[in-house]
Amino acid sequence: MSDSITKHRFGSVAEPWRMLLFLLLAQLLVAFVGRSVGPLGVLIGEDLALTKSQIGMLPAALFLGQMVAAVPAGMLTDKYGSRKLLMIAAFCLGAGFLVMTFITHFGAVLFFVALGGLGYGSMHPITNKGILYWFSTKQRGTAMGIKQTGVTAGAALAGLILLPLGAEYGWRPVLLGACVLLILSGVLSYFLYRDPPEQTLAASQENLASFYKSMFKLMKNKSLMLVSLSAFGLSGSQMCLNTYIVLYAHEKLGISLFLSGILLVISEVSGSLGRIAWGMVSDFLFNSNRIIILIMISILTAISSLTVAFTSNASFWVMVPIVVVFGFSISGFNGIWMNLATEIVPREQSGVSSGVSLTFGSIGVVLIPPIYGLLVDQTGSFATGWLFITALMVFVFIILCYLSIKNKSETADVN
């Protein structure tokens, strides 16, 4: 697309990148609050006397909410655009977690985490839709990678800021302040972000009947289902790293709580870099081939988890390079996944496609971290949990290889 056409559609060449900043900010602050259950899990666990399996239920509850919200949010985004829903999602997550800070019963805590998860899960199809309409195919991998760094950057900031502050002042007032910040950001995004004209036009032409028709077709899309099944293992494994790396480093390796939190920050920062790097590698070196990138990520993740499984006595500095590779791979996959899930369907169905795929990814996050925690509780060894992730990556690798072969065969038939 030429610059003149871009100016005609969007007002200026820089306009998509300016809108990307608002999408990035929304994604970052939603992750800052939502993903705080990972680093704060150790403090919440001490406060409520939780087992490791119960600590794993905290992110599971968040992503249960995401699973429920993903498809409806995709439908609403396809119908109404992103601008209004950015504010609604921020309010939903902020309000849910704000109430949770006043609760002492574990079951009630899980309920309000899940309620906040409705807003957390909605943000993905909302922001993905903006990327799909603001950017061309050749820019989309990089733009999606940048936007998705908000997730890992937000989680990193939660470990860097909320964990030490929570250890000092208590997790409840610290998290409450973060919720207020998120709600204010939702108001800001409503006034500063705008949907591109093309998305607004497409949204105005949507209706409920066309949504159900699209949904029915998407559930029959074998490629989308394979992508979503791989996201099941990748998403669940990523959340295991975010949830248990602090506990593992602190309890198993004897690293201080502060430095254990820094390991989480390092993994998330590495994931942020990975989301940009994998997007650029996909766009510029592999001609926007997303599947091969996910295959590479699954291999690196399997190697990393296997290494951690057999690391029983290591210092903070020994763990740093291991965590860098671990985070760069498993926390860096998200942008590639989102691109793949949206690009294999017509662009006007991208919101629903994101929602469908996010539902499968959310099931992985709901099931896998508690299973990891249960394995550790039952065996008394974190090695079992890390080996479980390695096994999941073998499963993901097989699925992606089959998908790659399937796509090549279909392309050859067309040609």
Short mmCIF file of C-alpha atoms in Angstrom, two decimals:
data_model
loop_
_atom_site.label_atom_id
_atom_site.label_comp_id
_atom_site.label_asym_id
_atom_site.label_seq_id
_atom_site.Cartn_x
_atom_site.Cartn_y
_atom_site.Cartn_z
CA MET A 1 0.00 0.00 0.00
CA SER A 2 1.41 3.35 -0.99
CA ASP A 3 1.78 6.32 1.35
CA SER A 4 -0.89 8.25 -0.58
CA ILE A 5 -3.43 5.48 -0.09
CA THR A 6 -2.47 5.18 3.56
CA LYS A 7 -2.98 8.93 4.04
CA HIS A 8 -6.34 8.74 2.33
CA ARG A 9 -7.54 5.99 4.62
CA PHE A 10 -6.02 6.98 7.93
CA GLY A 11 -5.26 10.71 7.71
CA SER A 12 -1.50 10.30 8.00
CA VAL A 13 1.15 7.61 7.74
CA ALA A 14 1.94 8.05 11.45
CA GLU A 15 -1.68 7.62 12.60
CA PRO A 16 -1.60 3.79 12.87
CA TRP A 17 1.52 3.95 15.04
CA ARG A 18 -0.04 6.61 17.26
CA MET A 19 -3.10 4.40 17.75
CA LEU A 20 -0.75 1.50 18.48
CA LEU A 21 0.57 3.43 21.49
CA PHE A 22 -2.93 3.56 23.01
CA LEU A 23 -3.51 -0.14 22.31
CA LEU A 24 -0.14 -0.91 23.90
CA LEU A 25 -0.96 1.19 26.98
CA ALA A 26 -4.32 -0.55 27.41
CA GLN A 27 -2.73 -3.99 27.06
CA LEU A 28 0.08 -3.10 29.48
CA LEU A 29 -2.12 -1.83 32.32
CA VAL A 30 -4.61 -4.68 31.95
CA ALA A 31 -1.70 -7.12 32.27
CA PHE A 32 -0.20 -5.11 35.15
CA VAL A 33 -3.35 -5.76 37.18
CA GLY A 34 -4.55 -9.08 35.78
CA ARG A 35 -1.21 -10.85 35.70
CA SER A 36 -0.34 -9.61 39.20
CA VAL A 37 -1.83 -12.86 40.54
CA GLY A 38 1.41 -14.54 39.36
CA PRO A 39 4.03 -12.56 41.30
CA LEU A 40 1.65 -11.78 44.16
CA GLY A 41 0.66 -15.43 44.39
CA VAL A 42 3.33 -16.16 47.00
CA LEU A 43 2.02 -13.32 49.22
CA ILE A 44 -1.63 -14.20 48.65
CA GLY A 45 -0.75 -17.81 49.44
CA GLU A 46 0.88 -16.84 52.74
CA ASP A 47 -2.04 -14.58 53.64
CA LEU A 48 -4.72 -17.18 52.92
CA ALA A 49 -2.63 -20.30 53.82
CA LEU A 50 -2.91 -21.82 50.33
CA THR A 51 -1.32 -24.96 48.85
CA LYS A 52 0.66 -24.71 45.63
CA SER A 53 -2.24 -26.18 43.70
CA GLN A 54 -4.53 -23.49 45.14
CA ILE A 55 -2.01 -20.80 44.19
CA GLY A 56 -2.18 -22.20 40.68
CA MET A 57 -5.95 -21.70 40.78
CA LEU A 58 -5.51 -17.91 40.97
CA PRO A 59 -4.32 -17.48 37.35
CA ALA A 60 -6.66 -20.33 36.42
CA ALA A 61 -9.60 -18.27 37.69
CA LEU A 62 -8.37 -15.22 35.75
CA PHE A 63 -8.26 -17.20 32.53
CA LEU A 64 -11.55 -18.93 33.26
CA GLY A 65 -13.02 -15.45 33.04
CA GLN A 66 -11.06 -14.88 29.83
CA MET A 67 -12.41 -18.12 28.39
CA VAL A 68 -15.99 -17.05 29.10
CA ALA A 69 -15.45 -13.55 27.70
CA ALA A 70 -13.27 -14.24 24.66
CA VAL A 71 -15.89 -15.15 22.06
CA PRO A 72 -18.58 -12.64 23.17
CA ALA A 73 -15.91 -9.93 23.28
CA GLY A 74 -14.82 -10.87 19.79
CA MET A 75 -18.42 -10.65 18.59
CA LEU A 76 -18.94 -7.25 20.22
CA THR A 77 -15.65 -5.97 18.80
CA ASP A 78 -16.60 -7.11 15.31
CA LYS A 79 -19.95 -5.35 15.73
CA TYR A 80 -19.08 -2.12 17.56
CA GLY A 81 -15.32 -1.60 17.15
CA SER A 82 -12.63 -1.25 19.81
CA ARG A 83 -12.94 2.25 21.28
CA LYS A 84 -15.87 1.85 23.71
CA LEU A 85 -14.90 -1.68 24.64
CA LEU A 86 -11.41 -0.59 25.70
CA MET A 87 -12.97 1.38 28.56
CA ILE A 88 -15.50 -1.32 29.46
CA ALA A 89 -12.81 -4.02 29.69
CA ALA A 90 -10.62 -1.83 31.91
CA PHE A 91 -13.56 -1.13 34.23
CA CYS A 92 -14.50 -4.80 34.45
CA LEU A 93 -11.02 -5.99 35.41
CA GLY A 94 -10.31 -3.03 37.70
CA ALA A 95 -13.59 -3.35 39.60
CA GLY A 96 -13.31 -7.13 40.00
CA PHE A 97 -9.80 -7.03 41.42
CA LEU A 98 -10.56 -3.96 43.53
CA VAL A 99 -13.36 -5.82 45.34
CA MET A 100 -11.09 -8.87 45.66
CA THR A 101 -8.64 -6.88 47.80
CA PHE A 102 -11.31 -6.70 50.55
CA ILE A 103 -12.04 -10.46 50.55
CA THR A 104 -10.49 -13.06 52.91
CA HIS A 105 -12.34 -16.23 51.82
CA PHE A 106 -10.44 -18.14 49.12
CA GLY A 107 -13.55 -19.14 47.17
CA ALA A 108 -14.74 -15.53 47.03
CA VAL A 109 -11.28 -14.40 45.95
CA LEU A 110 -11.40 -16.86 43.06
CA PHE A 111 -14.85 -15.58 42.06
CA PHE A 112 -13.74 -11.96 41.81
CA VAL A 113 -10.51 -12.92 40.03
CA ALA A 114 -12.66 -14.75 37.47
CA LEU A 115 -14.96 -11.72 37.23
CA GLY A 116 -11.94 -9.54 36.52
CA GLY A 117 -10.87 -12.12 33.97
CA LEU A 118 -13.88 -11.15 31.87
CA GLY A 119 -12.24 -7.77 31.32
CA TYR A 120 -8.77 -9.24 30.93
CA GLY A 121 -9.92 -11.71 28.29
CA SER A 122 -11.90 -9.09 26.41
CA MET A 123 -8.85 -6.90 25.88
CA HIS A 124 -7.17 -9.35 23.49
CA PRO A 125 -9.81 -9.44 20.72
CA ILE A 126 -10.46 -5.72 21.27
CA THR A 127 -6.85 -4.69 20.69
CA ASN A 128 -6.21 -7.39 18.06
CA LYS A 129 -9.03 -5.96 15.97
CA GLY A 130 -7.37 -2.55 16.06
CA ILE A 131 -4.07 -4.01 14.83
CA LEU A 132 -5.79 -5.92 12.02
CA TYR A 133 -7.44 -2.78 10.65
CA TRP A 134 -4.73 -0.19 11.29
CA PHE A 135 -1.81 -2.16 9.77
CA SER A 136 -1.03 -3.92 6.51
CA THR A 137 0.00 -7.58 6.40
CA LYS A 138 3.71 -6.73 6.12
CA GLN A 139 3.57 -4.49 9.21
CA ARG A 140 1.16 -6.60 11.23
CA GLY A 141 3.62 -9.09 12.74
CA THR A 142 5.80 -6.31 14.08
CA ALA A 143 2.84 -4.21 15.25
CA MET A 144 1.16 -7.18 16.94
CA GLY A 145 4.47 -8.09 18.59
CA ILE A 146 4.84 -4.55 19.93
CA LYS A 147 1.26 -4.50 21.18
CA GLN A 148 1.62 -7.91 22.83
CA THR A 149 4.74 -6.75 24.69
CA GLY A 150 2.21 -4.91 26.84
CA VAL A 151 1.22 -8.26 28.32
CA THR A 152 4.73 -9.31 29.30
CA ALA A 153 5.79 -5.77 30.22
CA GLY A 154 2.73 -5.41 32.45
CA ALA A 155 3.48 -8.73 34.14
CA ALA A 156 7.14 -7.71 34.52
CA LEU A 157 6.15 -4.43 36.14
CA ALA A 158 3.85 -6.34 38.49
CA GLY A 159 6.84 -8.40 39.61
CA LEU A 160 9.15 -5.40 39.76
CA ILE A 161 6.75 -3.00 41.50
CA LEU A 162 3.82 -4.83 43.08
CA LEU A 163 5.75 -7.77 44.59
CA PRO A 164 8.29 -5.74 46.63
CA LEU A 165 5.65 -3.16 47.58
CA GLY A 166 3.28 -5.96 48.52
CA ALA A 167 5.96 -7.60 50.67
CA GLU A 168 6.50 -4.25 52.41
CA TYR A 169 2.95 -2.88 52.76
CA GLY A 170 0.71 -5.88 52.07
CA TRP A 171 -0.65 -7.06 48.74
CA ARG A 172 -4.16 -5.68 49.27
CA PRO A 173 -3.52 -1.88 49.34
CA VAL A 174 -0.89 -2.19 46.62
CA LEU A 175 -3.22 -4.07 44.27
CA LEU A 176 -6.07 -1.67 45.05
CA GLY A 177 -3.93 1.26 43.88
CA ALA A 178 -3.12 -0.57 40.67
CA CYS A 179 -6.86 -1.13 40.04
CA VAL A 180 -7.58 2.58 40.38
CA LEU A 181 -4.81 3.32 37.86
CA LEU A 182 -6.31 0.81 35.41
CA ILE A 183 -9.78 2.32 35.65
CA LEU A 184 -8.39 5.81 34.99
CA SER A 185 -6.50 4.49 31.96
CA GLY A 186 -9.76 3.09 30.58
CA VAL A 187 -11.30 6.54 30.65
CA LEU A 188 -8.19 7.98 28.99
CA SER A 189 -8.25 5.42 26.17
CA TYR A 190 -11.89 6.24 25.41
CA PHE A 191 -11.05 9.87 24.75
CA LEU A 192 -7.74 9.38 22.90
CA TYR A 193 -8.19 6.21 20.84
CA ARG A 194 -10.36 6.04 17.72
CA ASP A 195 -11.31 3.20 15.42
CA PRO A 196 -10.07 3.38 11.81
CA PRO A 197 -12.82 4.34 9.33
CA GLU A 198 -12.66 0.94 7.64
CA GLN A 199 -13.27 -0.89 10.92
CA THR A 200 -16.16 1.41 11.78
CA LEU A 201 -17.77 0.74 8.42
CA ALA A 202 -17.30 -3.03 8.75
CA ALA A 203 -18.68 -2.95 12.28
CA SER A 204 -21.79 -1.08 11.23
CA GLN A 205 -22.54 -3.78 8.67
CA GLU A 206 -22.35 -6.64 11.18
CA ASN A 207 -25.46 -8.30 12.60
CA LEU A 208 -26.17 -11.12 15.02
CA ALA A 209 -27.13 -13.57 12.28
CA SER A 210 -23.87 -13.03 10.41
CA PHE A 211 -21.96 -13.56 13.67
CA TYR A 212 -23.53 -16.97 14.29
CA LYS A 213 -22.91 -17.93 10.68
CA SER A 214 -19.26 -16.90 11.00
CA MET A 215 -18.95 -18.71 14.32
CA PHE A 216 -20.30 -21.92 12.82
CA LYS A 217 -17.83 -21.72 9.93
CA LEU A 218 -14.90 -20.94 12.20
CA MET A 219 -15.57 -23.98 14.39
CA LYS A 220 -15.22 -26.05 11.22
CA ASN A 221 -11.91 -24.42 10.29
CA LYS A 222 -9.45 -27.24 10.95
CA SER A 223 -6.40 -24.98 10.75
CA LEU A 224 -7.84 -22.59 13.34
CA MET A 225 -8.63 -25.50 15.62
CA LEU A 226 -5.06 -26.82 15.34
CA VAL A 227 -3.65 -23.38 16.08
CA SER A 228 -5.96 -23.08 19.06
CA LEU A 229 -5.01 -26.54 20.33
CA SER A 230 -1.34 -25.59 20.23
CA ALA A 231 -2.25 -22.40 22.12
CA PHE A 232 -3.76 -24.65 24.81
CA GLY A 233 -0.30 -26.04 25.65
CA LEU A 234 1.68 -22.86 25.04
CA SER A 235 -0.58 -20.59 27.10
CA GLY A 236 -0.80 -23.00 30.02
CA SER A 237 2.97 -23.50 30.06
CA GLN A 238 3.58 -19.76 29.95
CA MET A 239 1.36 -19.25 32.98
CA CYS A 240 3.18 -22.03 34.86
CA LEU A 241 6.44 -20.13 34.38
CA ASN A 242 4.83 -16.87 35.53
CA THR A 243 3.12 -18.47 38.53
CA TYR A 244 5.80 -20.83 39.84
CA ILE A 245 9.21 -19.37 38.97
CA VAL A 246 9.14 -17.18 42.11
CA LEU A 247 8.08 -20.10 44.33
CA TYR A 248 10.62 -22.42 42.71
CA ALA A 249 13.53 -19.99 43.04
CA HIS A 250 12.63 -18.99 46.60
CA GLU A 251 11.67 -22.37 48.08
CA LYS A 252 13.76 -24.82 46.04
CA LEU A 253 16.90 -22.82 45.26
CA GLY A 254 16.90 -20.67 48.39
CA ILE A 255 17.06 -17.39 46.44
CA SER A 256 15.69 -14.35 48.27
CA LEU A 257 12.10 -13.31 47.56
CA PHE A 258 13.26 -10.06 45.97
CA LEU A 259 15.72 -11.78 43.60
CA SER A 260 13.14 -14.47 42.86
CA GLY A 261 10.81 -11.68 41.80
CA ILE A 262 13.59 -10.27 39.63
CA LEU A 263 13.80 -13.63 37.85
CA LEU A 264 10.12 -13.25 36.98
CA VAL A 265 10.80 -9.72 35.73
CA ILE A 266 13.69 -11.03 33.61
CA SER A 267 11.48 -13.73 32.09
CA GLU A 268 8.78 -11.19 31.24
CA VAL A 269 11.22 -8.64 29.82
CA SER A 270 12.73 -11.42 27.73
CA GLY A 271 9.22 -12.34 26.61
CA SER A 272 8.57 -8.72 25.62
CA LEU A 273 11.71 -8.70 23.51
CA GLY A 274 10.73 -12.09 22.14
CA ARG A 275 7.32 -10.86 20.99
CA ILE A 276 8.92 -8.11 18.95
CA ALA A 277 11.82 -10.25 17.74
CA TRP A 278 9.68 -13.23 16.74
CA GLY A 279 7.30 -10.90 14.90
CA MET A 280 10.15 -9.29 12.97
CA VAL A 281 11.79 -12.65 12.21
CA SER A 282 8.45 -13.94 10.96
CA ASP A 283 7.81 -10.86 8.79
CA PHE A 284 11.27 -10.33 7.33
CA LEU A 285 13.05 -13.72 7.37
CA PHE A 286 10.23 -16.24 6.95
CA ASN A 287 7.85 -14.26 4.71
CA SER A 288 5.20 -14.00 7.47
CA ASN A 289 5.28 -17.76 8.13
CA ARG A 290 3.96 -17.91 11.69
CA ILE A 291 3.88 -21.71 12.07
CA ILE A 292 7.63 -22.25 11.77
CA ILE A 293 8.18 -19.61 14.46
CA LEU A 294 5.83 -21.41 16.85
CA ILE A 295 7.67 -24.67 16.15
CA MET A 296 10.97 -23.01 17.05
CA ILE A 297 9.40 -21.59 20.22
CA SER A 298 8.11 -25.00 21.30
CA ILE A 299 11.58 -26.52 20.89
CA LEU A 300 13.31 -23.77 22.89
CA THR A 301 10.66 -24.00 25.62
CA ALA A 302 11.08 -27.78 25.90
CA ILE A 303 14.84 -27.41 26.24
CA SER A 304 14.45 -24.64 28.85
CA SER A 305 11.95 -26.52 31.00
CA LEU A 306 14.07 -29.66 30.81
CA THR A 307 17.09 -27.65 31.97
CA VAL A 308 15.19 -26.19 34.93
CA ALA A 309 13.88 -29.64 35.86
CA PHE A 310 17.42 -30.91 36.39
CA THR A 311 18.69 -27.74 38.10
CA SER A 312 18.53 -28.48 41.82
CA ASN A 313 21.25 -26.19 43.18
CA ALA A 314 21.86 -22.93 41.37
CA SER A 315 22.53 -19.31 42.25
CA PHE A 316 20.57 -16.33 40.98
CA TRP A 317 23.19 -15.60 38.30
CA VAL A 318 23.16 -19.19 37.05
CA MET A 319 19.38 -19.00 36.68
CA VAL A 320 19.42 -15.70 34.77
CA PRO A 321 20.48 -17.03 31.31
CA ILE A 322 18.17 -20.03 31.68
CA VAL A 323 15.21 -17.77 32.51
CA VAL A 324 16.12 -15.40 29.66
CA VAL A 325 15.79 -18.19 27.08
CA PHE A 326 12.74 -19.65 28.83
CA GLY A 327 10.93 -16.30 28.85
CA PHE A 328 12.07 -15.30 25.36
CA SER A 329 10.47 -18.45 23.98
CA ILE A 330 7.32 -19.27 25.96
CA SER A 331 6.43 -15.66 26.89
CA GLY A 332 7.26 -14.48 23.37
CA PHE A 333 4.85 -16.68 21.43
CA ASN A 334 1.68 -14.68 21.96
CA GLY A 335 1.94 -12.14 19.13
CA ILE A 336 2.74 -14.84 16.58
CA TRP A 337 -0.21 -16.89 17.80
CA MET A 338 -2.58 -13.91 17.59
CA ASN A 339 -1.41 -13.14 14.06
CA LEU A 340 -1.82 -16.74 12.95
CA ALA A 341 -5.27 -17.07 14.53
CA THR A 342 -6.53 -13.92 12.79
CA GLU A 343 -4.81 -14.26 9.42
CA ILE A 344 -6.25 -17.68 8.55
CA VAL A 345 -9.78 -16.23 8.46
CA PRO A 346 -11.35 -13.30 6.56
CA ARG A 347 -10.37 -9.99 8.18
CA GLU A 348 -13.95 -9.09 9.13
CA GLN A 349 -14.05 -12.28 11.24
CA SER A 350 -10.78 -11.57 13.04
CA GLY A 351 -12.43 -10.59 16.33
CA VAL A 352 -14.41 -13.83 16.52
CA SER A 353 -11.37 -15.82 15.41
CA SER A 354 -9.32 -14.27 18.23
CA GLY A 355 -12.08 -15.13 20.65
CA VAL A 356 -12.33 -18.75 19.53
CA SER A 357 -8.57 -19.27 19.76
CA LEU A 358 -8.34 -17.43 23.08
CA THR A 359 -10.98 -19.76 24.47
CA PHE A 360 -8.72 -22.76 23.85
CA GLY A 361 -5.70 -20.91 25.20
CA SER A 362 -7.71 -20.01 28.29
CA ILE A 363 -8.69 -23.64 28.86
CA GLY A 364 -4.98 -24.42 28.94
CA VAL A 365 -4.32 -21.72 31.52
CA VAL A 366 -7.30 -22.87 33.60
CA LEU A 367 -6.19 -26.52 33.67
CA ILE A 368 -2.40 -26.61 33.38
CA PRO A 369 -1.11 -24.46 36.32
CA PRO A 370 -3.25 -26.28 38.93
CA ILE A 371 -2.09 -29.61 37.48
CA TYR A 372 1.52 -28.40 37.71
CA GLY A 373 0.91 -27.39 41.36
CA LEU A 374 -0.81 -30.68 42.14
CA LEU A 375 2.14 -32.62 40.72
CA VAL A 376 4.53 -30.62 42.92
CA ASP A 377 2.29 -31.08 45.98
CA GLN A 378 2.01 -34.84 45.41
CA THR A 379 5.66 -35.55 44.58
CA GLY A 380 7.30 -32.85 46.68
CA SER A 381 9.48 -31.99 43.68
CA PHE A 382 9.33 -29.05 41.28
CA ALA A 383 11.17 -31.21 38.71
CA THR A 384 7.93 -33.10 38.03
CA GLY A 385 6.19 -29.87 37.12
CA TRP A 386 8.91 -28.71 34.73
CA LEU A 387 9.00 -32.14 33.05
CA PHE A 388 5.24 -31.82 32.61
CA ILE A 389 5.84 -28.64 30.60
CA THR A 390 8.45 -30.44 28.48
CA ALA A 391 5.88 -33.13 27.66
CA LEU A 392 3.35 -30.45 26.70
CA MET A 393 5.86 -28.89 24.29
CA VAL A 394 6.34 -32.26 22.58
CA PHE A 395 2.56 -32.36 22.13
CA VAL A 396 2.53 -28.81 20.71
CA PHE A 397 5.47 -29.59 18.40
CA ILE A 398 3.61 -32.55 16.87
CA ILE A 399 0.44 -30.48 16.31
CA LEU A 400 2.33 -27.63 14.64
CA CYS A 401 4.30 -29.96 12.39
CA TYR A 402 1.05 -31.55 11.25
CA LEU A 403 -0.44 -28.09 10.62
CA SER A 404 2.60 -27.07 8.60
CA ILE A 405 2.41 -30.22 6.45
CA LYS A 406 -1.35 -29.71 6.02
CA ASN A 407 -0.92 -26.12 4.85
CA LYS A 408 1.85 -27.03 2.41
CA SER A 409 -0.29 -29.82 0.97
CA GLU A 410 -3.27 -27.47 0.52
CA THR A 411 -1.05 -24.85 -1.11
CA ALA A 412 0.37 -27.44 -3.50
CA ASP A 413 -3.16 -28.58 -4.43
CA VAL A 414 -4.19 -25.00 -5.20
CA ASN A 415 -1.14 -24.44 -7.35
#
